[in-house]
PDB file of C-alpha atoms in Angstrom:
ATOM      1  CA  UNK A 667     112.335 161.734  99.927  1.00  0.00           C
ATOM      2  CA  UNK A 668     114.910 159.911  97.851  1.00  0.00           C
ATOM      3  CA  UNK A 669     115.282 156.186  98.416  1.00  0.00           C
ATOM      4  CA  UNK A 670     117.671 153.455  97.381  1.00  0.00           C
ATOM      5  CA  UNK A 671     115.932 150.818  95.307  1.00  0.00           C
ATOM      6  CA  UNK A 672     117.288 147.280  95.212  1.00  0.00           C
ATOM      7  CA  UNK A 673     116.235 144.461  92.939  1.00  0.00           C
ATOM      8  CA  UNK A 674     117.383 141.082  91.699  1.00  0.00           C
ATOM      9  CA  UNK A 675     117.035 138.835  94.703  1.00  0.00           C
ATOM     10  CA  UNK A 676     115.380 135.449  94.563  1.00  0.00           C
ATOM     11  CA  UNK A 677     115.680 131.729  95.055  1.00  0.00           C
ATOM     12  CA  UNK A 678     118.513 129.877  93.370  1.00  0.00           C
ATOM     13  CA  UNK A 679     120.156 126.494  93.702  1.00  0.00           C
ATOM     14  CA  UNK A 680     123.671 126.156  95.043  1.00  0.00           C
ATOM     15  CA  UNK A 681     126.175 126.891  92.313  1.00  0.00           C
ATOM     16  CA  UNK A 682     123.825 129.289  90.595  1.00  0.00           C
ATOM     17  CA  UNK A 683     124.052 133.017  90.000  1.00  0.00           C
ATOM     18  CA  UNK A 684     122.090 136.158  90.729  1.00  0.00           C
ATOM     19  CA  UNK A 685     122.686 139.821  89.981  1.00  0.00           C
ATOM     20  CA  UNK A 686     121.518 142.468  92.410  1.00  0.00           C
ATOM     21  CA  UNK A 687     120.969 146.077  91.386  1.00  0.00           C
ATOM     22  CA  UNK A 688     120.893 149.279  93.412  1.00  0.00           C
ATOM     23  CA  UNK A 689     119.747 152.661  92.140  1.00  0.00           C
ATOM     24  CA  UNK A 690     118.026 155.773  93.449  1.00  0.00           C
ATOM     25  CA  UNK A 691     114.334 156.629  93.270  1.00  0.00           C
ATOM     26  CA  UNK A 692     115.188 160.105  91.958  1.00  0.00           C
ATOM     27  CA  UNK A 693     117.725 160.371  89.162  1.00  0.00           C
ATOM     28  CA  UNK A 694     119.027 163.755  90.308  1.00  0.00           C
ATOM     29  CA  UNK A 695     120.550 161.954  93.271  1.00  0.00           C
ATOM     30  CA  UNK A 696     123.595 160.139  91.969  1.00  0.00           C
ATOM     31  CA  UNK A 697     125.242 157.149  93.588  1.00  0.00           C
ATOM     32  CA  UNK A 698     128.717 157.879  94.945  1.00  0.00           C
ATOM     33  CA  UNK A 699     130.378 155.269  97.175  1.00  0.00           C
ATOM     34  CA  UNK A 700     128.214 152.166  97.475  1.00  0.00           C
ATOM     35  CA  UNK A 701     128.402 149.115  99.693  1.00  0.00           C
ATOM     36  CA  UNK A 702     126.453 145.873  99.732  1.00  0.00           C
ATOM     37  CA  UNK A 703     125.776 144.349 103.127  1.00  0.00           C
ATOM     38  CA  UNK A 704     123.897 141.218 104.075  1.00  0.00           C
ATOM     39  CA  UNK A 705     122.174 139.886 107.137  1.00  0.00           C
ATOM     40  CA  UNK A 706     121.333 136.248 107.679  1.00  0.00           C
ATOM     41  CA  UNK A 707     118.795 135.150 110.298  1.00  0.00           C
ATOM     42  CA  UNK A 708     120.305 135.319 113.761  1.00  0.00           C
ATOM     43  CA  UNK A 709     123.500 136.931 112.518  1.00  0.00           C
ATOM     44  CA  UNK A 710     124.882 140.439 112.467  1.00  0.00           C
ATOM     45  CA  UNK A 711     124.822 142.501 109.305  1.00  0.00           C
ATOM     46  CA  UNK A 712     128.114 142.161 107.449  1.00  0.00           C
ATOM     47  CA  UNK A 713     129.814 144.079 104.665  1.00  0.00           C
ATOM     48  CA  UNK A 714     129.982 142.033 101.476  1.00  0.00           C
ATOM     49  CA  UNK A 715     131.479 144.381  98.895  1.00  0.00           C
ATOM     50  CA  UNK A 716     132.063 148.054  98.215  1.00  0.00           C
ATOM     51  CA  UNK A 717     132.865 150.318  95.297  1.00  0.00           C
ATOM     52  CA  UNK A 718     134.136 153.875  95.372  1.00  0.00           C
ATOM     53  CA  UNK A 719     133.319 156.682  92.977  1.00  0.00           C
ATOM     54  CA  UNK A 720     136.660 155.932  91.337  1.00  0.00           C
ATOM     55  CA  UNK A 721     135.768 152.258  90.909  1.00  0.00           C
ATOM     56  CA  UNK A 722     138.046 150.920  93.632  1.00  0.00           C
ATOM     57  CA  UNK A 723     136.495 147.763  95.020  1.00  0.00           C
ATOM     58  CA  UNK A 724     136.764 145.670  98.143  1.00  0.00           C
ATOM     59  CA  UNK A 725     135.271 142.334  99.152  1.00  0.00           C
ATOM     60  CA  UNK A 726     134.704 140.218 102.203  1.00  0.00           C
ATOM     61  CA  UNK A 727     136.995 137.195 102.217  1.00  0.00           C
ATOM     62  CA  UNK A 728     133.976 134.907 102.105  1.00  0.00           C
ATOM     63  CA  UNK A 729     132.910 136.189  98.676  1.00  0.00           C
ATOM     64  CA  UNK A 730     136.211 136.957  96.970  1.00  0.00           C
ATOM     65  CA  UNK A 731     136.445 135.274  93.595  1.00  0.00           C
ATOM     66  CA  UNK A 732     132.681 134.651  93.488  1.00  0.00           C
ATOM     67  CA  UNK A 733     131.079 138.098  93.742  1.00  0.00           C
ATOM     68  CA  UNK A 734     131.796 141.140  91.604  1.00  0.00           C
ATOM     69  CA  UNK A 735     130.641 144.671  92.339  1.00  0.00           C
ATOM     70  CA  UNK A 736     130.452 147.119  89.449  1.00  0.00           C
ATOM     71  CA  UNK A 737     128.763 150.341  88.455  1.00  0.00           C
ATOM     72  CA  UNK A 738     127.139 151.880  85.407  1.00  0.00           C
ATOM     73  CA  UNK A 739     127.201 155.614  85.998  1.00  0.00           C
ATOM     74  CA  UNK A 740     125.069 156.307  82.920  1.00  0.00           C
ATOM     75  CA  UNK A 741     122.306 154.212  84.494  1.00  0.00           C
ATOM     76  CA  UNK A 742     123.104 155.421  88.022  1.00  0.00           C
ATOM     77  CA  UNK A 743     123.177 151.782  89.090  1.00  0.00           C
ATOM     78  CA  UNK A 744     125.535 149.569  91.063  1.00  0.00           C
ATOM     79  CA  UNK A 745     125.446 145.824  90.568  1.00  0.00           C
ATOM     80  CA  UNK A 746     126.480 142.858  92.638  1.00  0.00           C
ATOM     81  CA  UNK A 747     127.059 139.826  90.445  1.00  0.00           C
ATOM     82  CA  UNK A 748     126.972 136.720  92.598  1.00  0.00           C
ATOM     83  CA  UNK A 749     128.273 133.477  91.142  1.00  0.00           C
ATOM     84  CA  UNK A 750     128.878 130.030  92.606  1.00  0.00           C
ATOM     85  CA  UNK A 751     126.313 130.756  95.274  1.00  0.00           C
ATOM     86  CA  UNK A 752     126.313 128.699  98.444  1.00  0.00           C
ATOM     87  CA  UNK A 753     123.582 128.095 101.035  1.00  0.00           C
ATOM     88  CA  UNK A 754     125.678 130.236 103.421  1.00  0.00           C
ATOM     89  CA  UNK A 755     125.051 133.205 101.108  1.00  0.00           C
ATOM     90  CA  UNK A 756     121.374 133.126 102.051  1.00  0.00           C
ATOM     91  CA  UNK A 757     120.522 136.492 103.575  1.00  0.00           C
ATOM     92  CA  UNK A 758     118.777 139.774 103.044  1.00  0.00           C
ATOM     93  CA  UNK A 759     121.094 141.954 100.988  1.00  0.00           C
ATOM     94  CA  UNK A 760     121.139 145.707 101.548  1.00  0.00           C
ATOM     95  CA  UNK A 761     122.544 148.515  99.462  1.00  0.00           C
ATOM     96  CA  UNK A 762     124.141 151.383 101.381  1.00  0.00           C
ATOM     97  CA  UNK A 763     125.287 154.528  99.631  1.00  0.00           C
ATOM     98  CA  UNK A 764     126.474 158.077  99.739  1.00  0.00           C
ATOM     99  CA  UNK A 765     124.523 160.215  97.301  1.00  0.00           C
ATOM    100  CA  UNK A 766     125.467 163.355  95.430  1.00  0.00           C
ATOM    101  CA  UNK A 767     123.175 166.003  94.033  1.00  0.00           C
ATOM    102  CA  UNK A 768     124.970 168.959  92.574  1.00  0.00           C
ATOM    103  CA  UNK A 769     127.678 169.901  95.079  1.00  0.00           C
ATOM    104  CA  UNK A 770     125.907 168.368  98.074  1.00  0.00           C
ATOM    105  CA  UNK A 771     126.629 164.956  99.569  1.00  0.00           C
ATOM    106  CA  UNK A 772     124.153 162.880 101.506  1.00  0.00           C
ATOM    107  CA  UNK A 773     125.420 160.082 103.708  1.00  0.00           C
ATOM    108  CA  UNK A 774     124.025 156.903 105.138  1.00  0.00           C
ATOM    109  CA  UNK A 775     121.247 155.865 102.770  1.00  0.00           C
ATOM    110  CA  UNK A 776     120.027 152.276 102.963  1.00  0.00           C
ATOM    111  CA  UNK A 777     117.789 150.285 100.708  1.00  0.00           C
ATOM    112  CA  UNK A 778     114.876 148.174 101.886  1.00  0.00           C
ATOM    113  CA  UNK A 779     116.728 144.929 101.315  1.00  0.00           C
ATOM    114  CA  UNK A 780     116.282 142.087  98.867  1.00  0.00           C
ATOM    115  CA  UNK A 781     116.092 138.435  99.873  1.00  0.00           C
ATOM    116  CA  UNK A 782     118.580 135.965  98.439  1.00  0.00           C
ATOM    117  CA  UNK A 783     117.910 132.313  99.191  1.00  0.00           C
ATOM    118  CA  UNK A 784     120.290 129.584  98.059  1.00  0.00           C
ATOM    119  CA  UNK A 785     119.029 126.039  98.302  1.00  0.00           C
ATOM    120  CA  UNK A 786     121.355 123.080  98.765  1.00  0.00           C
TER     121      UNK A 786
END
């Protein structure tokens, strides 16, 4: 069973940076469209950023100018570079992706989540 694997979360002071990574547990499954979501305690999950297979990107207004989503197809990895972090960015961050293997597409995969905590 293929899984999305996230990494890069942690504890950082306000104003600091973190880079999250998302890849697949089996390299034959390639990342296609990928989104990063986050969920803070007591709040609904929200879309943070997305990247298409053609590298088109979109961002939530709350992170524009601070976060950058990118992909390295050779490494089958999507990154979320988070700069100028604020305490309000504290949340569990989830990778969500469509996968491709050969000519088949697989929709709706989610990672296990990685905790990002920003201290004031």
